[in-house]
Each structure stands twice: as C-alpha cells, then as structure tokens.
Short mmCIF file of C-alpha atoms and ligand atoms in Angstrom, two decimals:
data_model
loop_
_atom_site.label_atom_id
_atom_site.label_comp_id
_atom_site.label_asym_id
_atom_site.label_seq_id
_atom_site.Cartn_x
_atom_site.Cartn_y
_atom_site.Cartn_z
CA MET O 389 34.16 -24.71 20.71
CA GLU O 390 33.59 -24.35 24.42
CA GLU O 391 29.99 -23.69 25.29
CA SER O 392 29.67 -20.32 26.92
CA ARG O 393 27.39 -20.03 29.89
CA PRO O 394 25.33 -17.02 30.74
CA LEU O 395 26.06 -15.51 34.10
CA ASP O 396 24.00 -16.87 36.93
CA VAL O 397 21.79 -14.47 38.80
CA ALA O 398 24.31 -13.84 41.57
CA GLN O 399 26.93 -12.87 39.00
CA GLN O 400 24.43 -10.75 37.10
CA LEU O 401 23.82 -8.68 40.19
CA THR O 402 27.49 -7.73 40.30
CA SER O 403 27.86 -7.26 36.54
CA THR O 404 25.64 -5.95 33.75
CA GLY O 405 24.39 -9.40 32.88
CA ASP O 406 24.63 -8.59 29.20
CA MET O 407 26.39 -10.83 26.74
CA ASP O 408 30.14 -10.62 26.81
CA PRO O 409 31.46 -8.76 23.72
CA GLU O 410 33.45 -11.82 22.64
CA ASP O 411 30.35 -14.00 22.92
CA LEU O 412 28.41 -11.42 20.94
CA ARG O 413 31.07 -11.62 18.26
CA ARG O 414 30.86 -15.41 18.19
CA TYR O 415 27.07 -15.67 18.14
CA GLY O 416 26.93 -12.75 15.76
CA HIS O 417 29.11 -14.59 13.25
CA GLN O 418 27.06 -17.72 13.77
CA ILE O 419 23.82 -15.84 13.12
CA VAL O 420 25.17 -14.08 10.04
CA ASP O 421 26.21 -17.50 8.72
CA TRP O 422 22.75 -18.77 9.46
CA ILE O 423 21.20 -15.81 7.60
CA ALA O 424 23.40 -16.31 4.55
CA ASP O 425 22.54 -20.03 4.43
CA TYR O 426 18.86 -19.31 4.94
CA LEU O 427 18.76 -16.94 2.01
CA LYS O 428 20.93 -19.20 -0.14
CA ASN O 429 18.73 -22.26 0.49
CA SER O 430 15.43 -20.47 0.83
CA ARG O 431 13.72 -22.52 -1.88
CA GLN O 432 13.83 -25.58 0.39
CA TYR O 433 11.33 -24.19 2.91
CA PRO O 434 7.56 -24.58 2.57
CA VAL O 435 6.58 -20.96 1.93
CA LEU O 436 3.29 -21.04 3.82
CA SER O 437 3.73 -22.51 7.29
CA GLN O 438 2.06 -25.92 7.40
CA ILE O 439 1.49 -26.08 11.16
CA THR O 440 -1.88 -26.24 12.89
CA PRO O 441 -3.17 -23.27 14.91
CA GLY O 442 -1.91 -23.23 18.48
CA SER O 443 0.92 -25.72 18.02
CA ILE O 444 3.74 -23.22 18.48
CA ARG O 445 2.23 -21.96 21.68
CA LEU O 446 1.92 -25.49 22.97
CA ALA O 447 5.54 -26.23 22.11
CA LEU O 448 6.81 -23.28 24.16
CA PRO O 449 6.98 -23.19 27.97
CA ALA O 450 4.00 -21.39 29.48
CA LYS O 451 6.18 -20.01 32.26
CA PRO O 452 8.92 -17.43 31.78
CA PRO O 453 12.53 -18.46 32.44
CA GLU O 454 13.58 -17.89 36.02
CA GLN O 455 17.26 -18.56 35.45
CA PRO O 456 19.46 -17.36 32.58
CA GLU O 457 19.50 -19.77 29.67
CA PRO O 458 22.40 -20.56 27.36
CA MET O 459 22.35 -18.89 23.97
CA GLU O 460 22.93 -22.27 22.29
CA GLN O 461 19.62 -23.48 23.68
CA ILE O 462 17.79 -20.32 22.64
CA LEU O 463 19.12 -20.60 19.08
CA ALA O 464 18.31 -24.30 18.93
CA ASP O 465 14.72 -23.59 19.96
CA PHE O 466 14.50 -20.88 17.32
CA GLU O 467 15.47 -23.41 14.66
CA GLN O 468 13.52 -26.39 15.91
CA THR O 469 10.38 -24.82 17.32
CA LEU O 470 9.90 -21.48 15.61
CA MET O 471 11.16 -22.13 12.09
CA PRO O 472 8.37 -24.62 11.24
CA GLY O 473 5.85 -22.01 12.34
CA LEU O 474 7.14 -19.33 10.02
CA THR O 475 5.62 -18.30 6.73
CA HIS O 476 8.62 -17.36 4.66
CA TRP O 477 8.06 -13.88 3.29
CA ASN O 478 11.65 -13.39 2.28
CA VAL O 479 11.82 -16.21 -0.26
CA PRO O 480 11.29 -16.32 -4.06
CA GLY O 481 8.14 -18.48 -3.89
CA PHE O 482 6.22 -15.93 -1.84
CA MET O 483 3.74 -14.35 -4.24
CA ALA O 484 0.77 -13.73 -1.97
CA TYR O 485 -0.61 -10.28 -1.01
CA PHE O 486 2.35 -8.14 -2.10
CA ALA O 487 5.69 -9.93 -2.08
CA ILE O 488 8.45 -8.09 -0.24
CA THR O 489 12.22 -8.43 0.17
CA SER O 490 14.68 -7.91 2.95
CA SER O 491 17.85 -7.55 0.87
CA GLY O 492 21.46 -7.96 2.02
CA PRO O 493 22.18 -4.25 2.53
CA GLY O 494 18.82 -3.82 4.25
CA ILE O 495 19.49 -6.68 6.65
CA LEU O 496 22.88 -5.24 7.54
CA GLY O 497 21.35 -1.79 7.98
CA GLU O 498 18.84 -3.25 10.46
CA MET O 499 21.65 -4.91 12.41
CA LEU O 500 23.52 -1.64 12.75
CA SER O 501 20.40 0.22 13.67
CA SER O 502 19.64 -2.12 16.55
CA ALA O 503 23.25 -1.99 17.73
CA LEU O 504 23.15 1.82 17.83
CA ASN O 505 19.63 1.86 19.25
CA VAL O 506 19.31 5.62 18.71
CA ASN O 507 15.94 7.25 19.19
CA ALA O 508 15.68 10.15 16.76
CA MET O 509 12.69 11.81 18.41
CA LEU O 510 14.53 15.15 18.48
CA TRP O 511 17.27 16.36 16.20
CA ARG O 512 19.68 16.48 19.15
CA THR O 513 18.88 12.93 20.23
CA SER O 514 20.68 11.81 17.08
CA PRO O 515 21.44 14.50 14.50
CA ALA O 516 22.69 12.01 11.90
CA ALA O 517 19.52 9.94 12.10
CA THR O 518 17.32 13.00 11.56
CA GLU O 519 19.46 14.44 8.79
CA LEU O 520 20.01 11.11 7.04
CA GLU O 521 16.24 10.62 6.99
CA GLN O 522 15.87 13.96 5.23
CA VAL O 523 18.66 13.19 2.75
CA ALA O 524 17.57 9.63 1.95
CA LEU O 525 13.98 10.75 1.43
CA ASP O 526 15.11 13.56 -0.83
CA TRP O 527 17.14 11.05 -2.86
CA LEU O 528 14.11 8.81 -3.07
CA ARG O 529 12.02 11.80 -4.16
CA GLN O 530 14.47 12.46 -7.00
CA MET O 531 14.53 8.80 -8.00
CA LEU O 532 10.72 8.83 -8.20
CA GLY O 533 10.80 11.94 -10.40
CA LEU O 534 8.86 14.12 -7.94
CA PRO O 535 9.47 17.87 -7.80
CA LYS O 536 10.77 19.85 -4.82
CA PRO O 537 9.84 20.87 -2.23
CA LEU O 538 8.60 17.70 -0.63
CA PHE O 539 9.06 16.96 3.04
CA GLY O 540 9.31 13.32 4.05
CA VAL O 541 9.21 11.28 7.23
CA ILE O 542 9.50 7.55 7.71
CA ASN O 543 6.76 5.75 9.62
CA ASP O 544 6.39 2.09 10.47
CA THR O 545 3.55 1.45 8.03
CA ALA O 546 1.31 3.13 5.50
CA SER O 547 -1.58 2.65 7.90
CA THR O 548 0.15 5.03 10.31
CA GLY O 549 0.99 7.41 7.47
CA VAL O 550 -2.56 7.69 6.17
CA LEU O 551 -3.79 8.36 9.70
CA TYR O 552 -1.32 11.25 9.98
CA ALA O 553 -2.18 12.53 6.51
CA LEU O 554 -5.91 12.57 7.17
CA ALA O 555 -5.37 14.16 10.60
CA ALA O 556 -3.49 16.92 8.76
CA ALA O 557 -6.28 17.16 6.18
CA ARG O 558 -8.74 17.71 8.99
CA GLU O 559 -6.46 20.23 10.66
CA ALA O 560 -6.31 22.10 7.34
CA ILE O 561 -10.03 22.88 7.47
CA PRO O 562 -10.17 26.46 8.73
CA ASP O 563 -12.32 27.37 11.73
CA LEU O 564 -13.23 23.90 12.96
CA ALA O 565 -10.64 23.84 15.77
CA ILE O 566 -10.99 20.08 16.19
CA ARG O 567 -7.52 19.80 17.68
CA GLN O 568 -8.64 22.08 20.51
CA LYS O 569 -12.34 21.31 20.91
CA GLY O 570 -12.74 17.76 19.62
CA MET O 571 -15.76 16.64 17.62
CA ALA O 572 -18.29 15.40 20.13
CA GLY O 573 -21.15 17.53 21.45
CA ARG O 574 -20.72 20.31 18.92
CA PRO O 575 -23.94 20.77 16.98
CA GLU O 576 -22.35 23.57 14.95
CA LEU O 577 -19.79 21.15 13.49
CA PRO O 578 -20.61 19.93 9.97
CA ARG O 579 -20.22 16.19 9.33
CA LEU O 580 -16.94 15.53 7.56
CA ARG O 581 -16.54 13.44 4.44
CA CYS O 582 -13.55 11.86 2.82
CA TYR O 583 -13.63 10.07 -0.54
CA THR O 584 -11.77 7.05 -1.78
CA SER O 585 -12.54 4.28 -4.25
CA GLU O 586 -14.23 0.95 -3.62
CA GLN O 587 -10.83 -0.60 -4.34
CA ALA O 588 -8.92 1.44 -1.75
CA HIS O 589 -6.96 -0.19 1.05
CA SER O 590 -8.76 -0.73 4.36
CA SER O 591 -6.20 1.49 6.11
CA VAL O 592 -8.04 4.56 4.76
CA GLU O 593 -11.24 3.51 6.49
CA LYS O 594 -9.38 2.56 9.65
CA ALA O 595 -7.83 6.04 9.75
CA ILE O 596 -11.28 7.59 9.39
CA ILE O 597 -12.57 5.42 12.23
CA THR O 598 -9.60 6.28 14.44
CA LEU O 599 -9.98 10.01 13.80
CA GLY O 600 -13.53 9.87 15.13
CA ILE O 601 -14.99 10.87 11.78
CA GLY O 602 -16.91 7.62 11.61
CA GLN O 603 -17.33 5.11 8.82
CA GLU O 604 -20.19 7.13 7.37
CA GLY O 605 -17.65 9.89 6.86
CA LEU O 606 -15.94 7.83 4.19
CA ARG O 607 -17.67 7.62 0.84
CA LYS O 608 -16.44 4.89 -1.48
CA ILE O 609 -16.60 5.94 -5.09
CA PRO O 610 -17.36 3.28 -7.72
CA THR O 611 -14.69 2.19 -10.16
CA ASP O 612 -14.69 1.64 -13.91
CA SER O 613 -14.25 -1.66 -15.76
CA GLU O 614 -10.51 -1.48 -15.02
CA PHE O 615 -11.02 -0.85 -11.28
CA ARG O 616 -10.07 2.86 -11.43
CA MET O 617 -11.92 5.54 -9.50
CA ASP O 618 -14.77 7.04 -11.57
CA VAL O 619 -13.98 10.75 -11.40
CA ALA O 620 -17.40 11.87 -12.69
CA ALA O 621 -18.98 9.84 -9.90
CA LEU O 622 -16.58 11.47 -7.42
CA GLU O 623 -17.67 14.92 -8.46
CA ARG O 624 -21.36 14.00 -8.33
CA ALA O 625 -20.84 12.60 -4.83
CA ILE O 626 -19.16 15.79 -3.63
CA GLU O 627 -21.96 17.96 -5.09
CA GLU O 628 -24.60 15.76 -3.53
CA ASP O 629 -22.88 15.85 -0.14
CA LEU O 630 -22.43 19.62 -0.22
CA ALA O 631 -26.13 20.02 -0.98
CA ALA O 632 -26.95 17.74 1.95
CA GLY O 633 -24.79 19.70 4.40
CA TRP O 634 -21.72 17.44 4.59
CA ARG O 635 -18.28 18.99 4.71
CA PRO O 636 -16.02 17.25 2.13
CA PHE O 637 -12.38 17.54 3.19
CA ALA O 638 -10.15 14.95 1.52
CA VAL O 639 -9.83 12.53 -1.38
CA VAL O 640 -7.59 9.46 -1.32
CA PRO O 641 -6.87 8.00 -4.78
CA THR O 642 -4.59 4.98 -5.07
CA ILE O 643 -1.72 4.25 -7.41
CA GLY O 644 -1.61 0.46 -7.36
CA THR O 645 -4.74 -0.72 -5.58
CA THR O 646 -4.46 -3.72 -3.34
CA SER O 647 -6.56 -6.23 -5.29
CA THR O 648 -5.60 -5.46 -8.90
CA THR O 649 -2.93 -2.69 -8.74
CA SER O 650 -5.14 -0.36 -10.79
CA ILE O 651 -4.14 3.30 -11.06
CA ASP O 652 -6.73 5.92 -10.15
CA PRO O 653 -6.70 9.00 -12.43
CA VAL O 654 -4.80 11.22 -9.99
CA PRO O 655 -4.51 14.30 -12.31
CA ALA O 656 -8.30 14.45 -12.73
CA VAL O 657 -8.79 13.88 -8.99
CA ALA O 658 -6.30 16.69 -8.33
CA ASP O 659 -8.43 19.02 -10.50
CA ILE O 660 -11.44 18.23 -8.36
CA CYS O 661 -9.50 18.67 -5.12
CA GLU O 662 -8.38 22.10 -6.30
CA ARG O 663 -11.88 23.09 -7.38
CA TYR O 664 -13.45 22.11 -4.06
CA GLY O 665 -10.51 22.90 -1.76
CA LEU O 666 -9.95 19.31 -0.63
CA TRP O 667 -6.78 17.67 0.68
CA LEU O 668 -5.33 15.25 -1.86
CA HIS O 669 -3.67 12.22 -0.29
CA VAL O 670 -2.26 9.67 -2.74
CA ASP O 671 -1.80 6.08 -1.60
CA ALA O 672 1.09 4.70 -3.65
CA SER O 673 2.19 2.33 -0.88
CA TYR O 674 2.78 -0.60 -3.19
CA ALA O 675 3.29 0.75 -6.70
CA GLY O 676 5.02 4.05 -5.96
CA SER O 677 8.37 2.29 -5.69
CA ALA O 678 8.08 1.22 -9.34
CA ALA O 679 8.69 4.83 -10.35
CA VAL O 680 12.39 4.44 -9.49
CA ASN O 681 12.36 3.06 -13.02
CA PRO O 682 12.34 6.30 -15.06
CA ASP O 683 10.15 4.60 -17.72
CA LEU O 684 7.47 4.55 -15.04
CA HIS O 685 7.66 8.13 -13.76
CA TRP O 686 4.30 8.63 -15.47
CA ILE O 687 2.52 6.46 -12.88
CA LEU O 688 2.98 9.26 -10.36
CA ALA O 689 1.42 11.86 -12.66
CA GLY O 690 -0.60 14.26 -10.55
CA CYS O 691 1.37 13.50 -7.37
CA GLU O 692 3.22 16.78 -7.76
CA ARG O 693 -0.10 18.35 -6.80
CA ALA O 694 -0.79 16.03 -3.86
CA ASP O 695 -0.82 17.41 -0.34
CA SER O 696 0.50 14.09 0.88
CA LEU O 697 1.69 10.83 -0.62
CA ILE O 698 2.76 7.45 0.73
CA VAL O 699 5.34 5.11 -0.77
CA ASN O 700 6.46 1.98 1.09
CA PRO O 701 10.11 1.07 0.43
CA HIS O 702 9.41 -2.01 2.55
CA LYS O 703 7.04 -3.25 -0.12
CA TRP O 704 8.75 -3.12 -3.47
CA LEU O 705 12.08 -1.43 -2.85
CA PHE O 706 13.93 -4.25 -1.10
CA VAL O 707 14.07 -2.54 2.31
CA PRO O 708 13.16 -4.77 5.28
CA ILE O 709 9.87 -4.07 6.97
CA ASP O 710 9.21 -1.55 8.44
CA CYS O 711 9.83 1.52 6.29
CA SER O 712 6.91 3.56 4.98
CA VAL O 713 7.47 7.06 3.65
CA LEU O 714 4.95 9.85 4.13
CA TYR O 715 5.71 12.80 1.86
CA THR O 716 3.93 16.08 2.20
CA ARG O 717 4.01 19.47 0.56
CA LYS O 718 2.50 20.88 3.73
CA PRO O 719 4.73 19.87 6.65
CA ASP O 720 3.47 22.90 8.58
CA VAL O 721 -0.05 21.52 8.55
CA VAL O 722 1.09 18.07 9.68
CA LYS O 723 3.03 19.78 12.43
CA ALA O 724 0.03 21.89 13.39
CA ALA O 725 -1.97 18.69 13.78
CA PHE O 726 0.60 16.88 15.94
CA SER O 727 3.26 19.05 17.49
CA LEU O 728 3.08 19.22 21.27
CA ILE O 729 6.30 19.95 23.11
CA PRO O 730 6.40 19.33 26.85
CA GLU O 731 9.01 21.13 28.91
CA TYR O 732 11.30 18.12 29.18
CA LEU O 733 11.63 17.92 25.39
CA ARG O 734 12.30 21.61 24.85
CA ASN O 735 15.70 22.62 23.52
CA ALA O 736 17.39 25.32 21.52
CA GLU O 737 16.80 23.61 18.18
CA SER O 738 13.08 23.23 18.73
CA GLN O 739 12.73 27.03 18.75
CA GLY O 740 13.95 27.57 15.19
CA ASP O 741 13.17 26.10 11.79
CA GLU O 742 16.69 25.10 10.91
CA VAL O 743 16.36 21.42 11.66
CA PRO O 744 13.21 19.35 12.16
CA ASN O 745 12.40 17.42 15.30
CA LEU O 746 10.75 14.43 13.70
CA MET O 747 8.48 13.77 16.69
CA ASP O 748 6.52 16.83 15.49
CA TYR O 749 5.17 15.03 12.41
CA GLY O 750 3.05 12.35 13.96
CA ASN O 751 1.74 10.74 17.07
CA ALA O 752 4.80 8.63 17.86
CA LEU O 753 7.57 10.10 19.96
CA GLY O 754 10.19 7.38 19.61
CA ARG O 755 11.72 6.93 16.20
CA ARG O 756 13.89 4.06 15.02
CA PHE O 757 16.87 4.73 12.78
CA ARG O 758 15.04 3.39 9.74
CA SER O 759 16.72 5.70 7.27
CA LEU O 760 19.96 3.75 7.71
CA LYS O 761 18.69 0.63 5.97
CA LEU O 762 16.95 2.70 3.29
CA TRP O 763 20.12 4.69 2.65
CA MET O 764 22.16 1.50 2.44
CA VAL O 765 19.73 -0.06 -0.04
CA LEU O 766 19.57 3.06 -2.22
CA ARG O 767 23.37 3.21 -2.34
CA TYR O 768 24.03 -0.48 -2.76
CA PHE O 769 21.69 -0.84 -5.74
CA GLY O 770 21.78 2.67 -7.14
CA GLN O 771 18.81 3.87 -9.13
CA GLU O 772 19.79 1.73 -12.11
CA GLY O 773 20.05 -1.41 -10.04
CA LEU O 774 16.65 -0.84 -8.46
CA ALA O 775 15.08 0.01 -11.80
CA ALA O 776 16.52 -3.15 -13.36
CA ARG O 777 14.83 -5.31 -10.70
CA ILE O 778 11.51 -3.55 -11.14
CA ARG O 779 11.75 -4.05 -14.91
CA GLU O 780 12.47 -7.73 -14.44
CA HIS O 781 9.42 -8.13 -12.19
CA LEU O 782 7.26 -6.41 -14.80
CA ARG O 783 8.67 -8.72 -17.47
CA LEU O 784 7.94 -11.84 -15.40
CA ALA O 785 4.39 -10.63 -14.79
CA GLN O 786 3.86 -10.09 -18.51
CA LEU O 787 5.09 -13.63 -19.11
CA VAL O 788 2.39 -14.93 -16.79
CA VAL O 789 -0.18 -12.70 -18.53
CA LYS O 790 0.84 -14.20 -21.86
CA TRP O 791 0.48 -17.78 -20.56
CA VAL O 792 -2.91 -17.01 -19.01
CA LYS O 793 -4.14 -15.55 -22.31
CA GLU O 794 -2.74 -18.34 -24.46
CA THR O 795 -3.79 -21.29 -22.33
CA PRO O 796 -7.32 -22.63 -22.75
CA GLY O 797 -9.01 -22.97 -19.39
CA PHE O 798 -7.46 -19.83 -17.88
CA GLU O 799 -8.86 -16.33 -17.84
CA LEU O 800 -7.34 -12.94 -16.99
CA LEU O 801 -9.59 -10.93 -14.65
CA ALA O 802 -7.86 -7.52 -14.55
CA PRO O 803 -5.25 -5.51 -16.43
CA THR O 804 -1.67 -5.93 -15.20
CA PRO O 805 -0.03 -2.50 -14.97
CA PHE O 806 2.64 -3.73 -12.53
CA SER O 807 3.76 -7.17 -11.41
CA THR O 808 0.56 -8.57 -9.91
CA VAL O 809 -1.52 -10.84 -12.14
CA CYS O 810 -5.22 -11.47 -11.39
CA PHE O 811 -6.69 -14.52 -13.10
CA ARG O 812 -8.74 -17.64 -12.61
CA VAL O 813 -9.10 -21.13 -13.89
CA HIS O 814 -12.09 -21.16 -16.24
CA PRO O 815 -12.44 -24.40 -18.19
CA GLN O 816 -14.46 -24.36 -21.38
CA GLY O 817 -18.04 -25.39 -20.74
CA LEU O 818 -17.96 -24.69 -17.00
CA ASP O 819 -19.84 -21.46 -16.40
CA ASP O 820 -21.47 -22.07 -13.03
CA GLU O 821 -19.97 -19.25 -10.92
CA ALA O 822 -20.24 -21.14 -7.63
CA LYS O 823 -18.39 -24.10 -9.13
CA LEU O 824 -15.76 -21.82 -10.63
CA ASP O 825 -15.21 -20.20 -7.24
CA ALA O 826 -14.85 -23.59 -5.59
CA LEU O 827 -12.50 -24.82 -8.31
CA ASN O 828 -10.23 -21.79 -8.01
CA GLU O 829 -10.14 -21.95 -4.25
CA ARG O 830 -9.16 -25.63 -4.43
CA VAL O 831 -6.45 -24.97 -7.00
CA MET O 832 -4.96 -22.19 -4.90
CA ASN O 833 -5.06 -24.31 -1.77
CA ARG O 834 -3.27 -27.14 -3.59
CA VAL O 835 -0.49 -24.75 -4.61
CA ASN O 836 -0.17 -23.46 -1.05
CA GLU O 837 -0.16 -26.97 0.45
CA ALA O 838 2.57 -28.12 -1.93
CA GLY O 839 4.80 -25.53 -0.28
CA HIS O 840 6.87 -24.22 -3.18
CA PHE O 841 4.73 -21.13 -3.58
CA PHE O 842 2.29 -19.06 -1.59
CA LEU O 843 -0.54 -17.31 -3.44
CA SER O 844 -3.51 -15.35 -2.13
CA HIS O 845 -6.83 -14.39 -3.63
CA THR O 846 -9.32 -11.57 -3.97
CA LYS O 847 -12.83 -11.15 -5.37
CA LEU O 848 -13.32 -9.18 -8.56
CA HIS O 849 -16.86 -8.57 -9.81
CA ASP O 850 -17.77 -11.26 -7.27
CA LYS O 851 -15.48 -13.83 -8.89
CA TYR O 852 -12.91 -15.75 -6.86
CA THR O 853 -9.64 -14.43 -8.27
CA ILE O 854 -6.15 -15.87 -7.80
CA ARG O 855 -3.34 -13.32 -7.57
CA ILE O 856 0.30 -13.85 -8.44
CA ALA O 857 2.21 -10.93 -6.90
CA ILE O 858 5.82 -10.87 -8.05
CA GLY O 859 7.99 -8.65 -5.87
CA ASN O 860 10.70 -10.67 -4.18
CA LEU O 861 14.14 -9.73 -5.42
CA HIS O 862 15.09 -13.38 -5.93
CA THR O 863 12.05 -14.57 -7.88
CA ASN O 864 13.25 -15.64 -11.32
CA GLU O 865 11.82 -16.99 -14.55
CA GLN O 866 12.39 -20.58 -13.46
CA ASP O 867 10.26 -19.98 -10.38
CA ILE O 868 7.49 -18.51 -12.49
CA ARG O 869 7.64 -21.41 -14.94
CA ALA O 870 7.48 -23.94 -12.10
CA LEU O 871 4.51 -22.14 -10.58
CA TRP O 872 2.70 -22.11 -13.91
CA ALA O 873 3.29 -25.85 -14.34
CA GLU O 874 1.83 -26.48 -10.86
CA LEU O 875 -1.19 -24.33 -11.60
CA GLN O 876 -1.93 -26.21 -14.82
CA ASN O 877 -1.57 -29.53 -13.04
CA TYR O 878 -3.83 -28.67 -10.16
CA ALA O 879 -6.36 -27.03 -12.48
CA GLN O 880 -6.75 -30.35 -14.31
CA SER O 881 -6.91 -32.58 -11.27
CA GLU O 882 -9.27 -30.32 -9.32
CA LEU O 883 -11.54 -29.91 -12.34
CA LYS O 884 -12.09 -33.67 -12.21
CA VAL O 885 -13.07 -33.41 -8.54
CA ILE O 886 -15.46 -30.53 -9.20
CA THR O 887 -17.17 -32.09 -12.23
CA SER O 888 -17.54 -35.51 -10.62
CA ALA O 889 -19.10 -34.01 -7.51
C1 PLP H 379 0.09 -2.44 1.62
C2 PLP H 379 -0.77 -1.29 1.37
C3 PLP H 379 -1.20 -0.48 2.42
C4 PLP H 379 -0.88 -0.77 3.86
O1 PLP H 379 0.46 -0.77 4.07
P1 PLP H 379 1.07 -1.02 5.54
O2 PLP H 379 2.41 -0.40 5.42
O3 PLP H 379 1.12 -2.49 5.71
O4 PLP H 379 0.19 -0.35 6.52
C5 PLP H 379 -1.98 0.61 2.13
N1 PLP H 379 -2.31 0.89 0.86
C6 PLP H 379 -1.92 0.14 -0.18
C7 PLP H 379 -2.33 0.50 -1.56
C8 PLP H 379 -1.14 -0.98 0.04
O5 PLP H 379 -0.75 -1.74 -0.99
#
C-alpha cells in the first residue's frame, strides 16, 4: 500500500490539515485489526510493565514535532516505544487492585463517542446524550434491584462522585449557608463531621479535604473481625461528637471495601442516619456492579434509603474507564450545591424541570458521551449475560479460597464475599511476623516479575496480605490454576531464601 503523507505546513494553511477521510478509514481499519489481535493474544504480554523508571521519557524526543509526521511513524512508535511501558490492565492475568475490562461493545462505544465528540453540558447541546444517560442509568438501577425514584449522573470516577455527594450532604444542612458564605472566619459555624470506616477508600478523605472540612472532620470508625463498620461504635462516636459540639452531617459506609471487599451493615447505618438526620452516602464503587446478578440484590440492602450511592461500571461491569455512576434520591440538593447558570448558558430548557441540564449536578461543565458505551454494554450482554460473568468470577474466587484452605502453608486472611481473595503464605513453624511479611512480599514480587500475572497487596491486622482480584472478563479457570501453581512454586523457593538468611 502506498504510504500516505501528511500535508506539509504550507498545504495545511490552505486546507484543514486533518486526516483525509480515506486515510482515516485505512488507519481506522488497521487500528481495529491491531485491537482485535491485541485482545486475542493478550496473554503474551508481561502484565506489569518491566521497564525502569524514566526510560519511556528518555526514548521520546524532548522537543515537540515542528513538521507533520506520517501516521505510519506515529503508530510504529506506539508499538515499539510505548507498548513495553504499558501495564496491561485489559488482560486476563491482571488481578491487582481491582481488575477491570474494556469489552468489545465498550471499546466500540468509546470510538463512536470520540467521533461524535458531543459535549452534553446542556440538554440542547446534545439531547440524545442527556436522555440516553437518564435511560441507561434507569436500566442499570433496575438491573441492580433498586427502587424508583433514583436520579443518576455519570462522572469520570468515584472520587469525583463522592466529592459531589458530600458537597450535597453539606448543602443539606439547614442554616449554614456555606455555599454563600464559605467556612473560614465564621466563629458561629460548628465544626462538621463525617463518618466512614477504617477500611473506607481514600477518596472519602480526599473529598473531605477538598471541601475544606479538614481531615479532622472525618472520623474513621473501627471495624469488626470481618472488616465491617462497627455500628455501635458509630453511634457512640456521634453521641460523643454531639456532646463536644461537633456537627455530624454524613456517614459513608462501603459495600465492597478496597482491601477485603467487606460489606458494611448499611441497613443499620441507615437507621442511625435517620435517627440523627445525617446524609447517607453508600460507596459501592467496586461491588455494586455484582448486584446485576439477581442472587446478589441483597448486597445493596439499605441502599434504597441512601441519599446517594456510587457504582462504577468501569470497575466490574465491563465498561471501559471512565464511567462512574452517582445515584441520588435528592437531585435537588445536589443541584442546590452546584447549579450556577451564567447568561451564555441560559436557554428555554433551563427554565423548566422537563429535562435536566447535566452540568447542574457537579462541578464539571463539559460532559463526555459516556452513556453510549454503557448503553452498548448493557444491551450487548443483557442482564443475564452480565450476571453470568459475575457468577463465574465468584466461582473462580471460591476455587482459590478452597485451594488456600486446603493447602498447607497458605492462610486465608479475610472472608471472600465477592471475587477478591486475601491470603498469605504461612508455612508451618514460621511464625515470625517480620519474616512472614518479607516472604509474602518476595513471593508476590516473583509472580509480578514472571509477567503472566499482576497481583497487589494490602495490610490486614498489620499482616502483609496478597490479594487476587478477579474481575477481567477473560480470566478463566486455566488462568487461575496457572497462577496458583506459580504461587506454590515461589512460596517454596522463597521460603528457602528466608529460612537460610
Ligand atoms: C475504586 C474505588 C473507589 C475509587 O474509584 P475511582 O473511580 O477510581 O475514583 C472508591 N471506593 C471504592 C470502594 C473503590 O473500590
């Protein structure tokens, strides 16, 4: 095929300079082929990038291109220079943090979305994008078994969503007028307190910091032996704070905590929120998606009473990042916290309530057409297809649990309600905690260096804990068996190193 040349600068001045539609077609086909091959052969890549820090930067020119460059060269550099520096999230061996999947329909949805490039800040700036977002999120609500009415918006991440939710929670406190007057230099203002568990995601604390409430305004409630929020301790903390002059305003329980995927007792927390008039925000970023499996509707028990709730379809619902859903039963409060309509954004629709202008429900004005990929995934799989994948991931996780329990020298460190297994190597006769930590870190590093799998760790009761987080659509039983064989191997060889040291 003849190599196509980009226009030189002189030509660009007299034309748009953009890629010719026929070239776009050609490179587009080439890239789609590349994507299909990448996904088909994804097991051949080392999951965790093996490069040394700084090497990608060194391999790239420090100066920007002055002249147009041929697409062939750009694509070649992508393959040769960037690919080795990628950690492959979208492959079956990725089981670190929480595994995610960009599925076929999601990838195609993203392509269309960038081709359309609509910005759904207002209803009129793309009615279909605004209305599809409402429809897709109502479908998702039904799949999750949550009652109406529930208003949803898509944000980039859960970290953004929790910031918006807690801003709304603060706006919901009558008489403080923080939106208007701010918080500084007001001696009459009580100090605000929000509650979450010791196991909560750091995004809750970051939201509190960003809102100017201050880290001391977040009280972390202890958890029980299974890492769930201790509700009696929560109530004692609230009573204590009230007596000391704090103003409690919100509680953030988690369904599927980040380290162990434990489930806080949301119904009991909801009782307390009702009793004390506190905003209930539920963080179900990871595990919420599992409720598309009707057998697991129970995990969202209590969420029907939540003021706000986050579920991330980009985590465990096979939608490419980013797609995080913030649901709320109180859209008016979220709007009261954020809506600000300058003259140039005023229009007939923004006067009435008939259609939402999604810019009103957060800090961001611009809004990508994220609902397209979500809608395509929900339709392509259907609820049964999605539920089947979730069930398979739960089954694989239980297989790992069984092996950990049956195999001498391994120890389970937390319950496994979903598809993330927390365990460690613990050989008989070796009870020195420092040595066990070192052993487990070495074993995990060996797995990650070998390249077939990528695992990450946490600390539970101060013990170095290896996590296997199953969540990629393509992870199968063979993968899990191969990983288990590697773990057993490295456990034996590293034990020799540790005990001979
Ligand atoms: C992943 C996760 C988050 C953060 O999600 P982002 O979308 O990456 O901001 C928050 N809470 C929980 C429980 C999570 O698992």
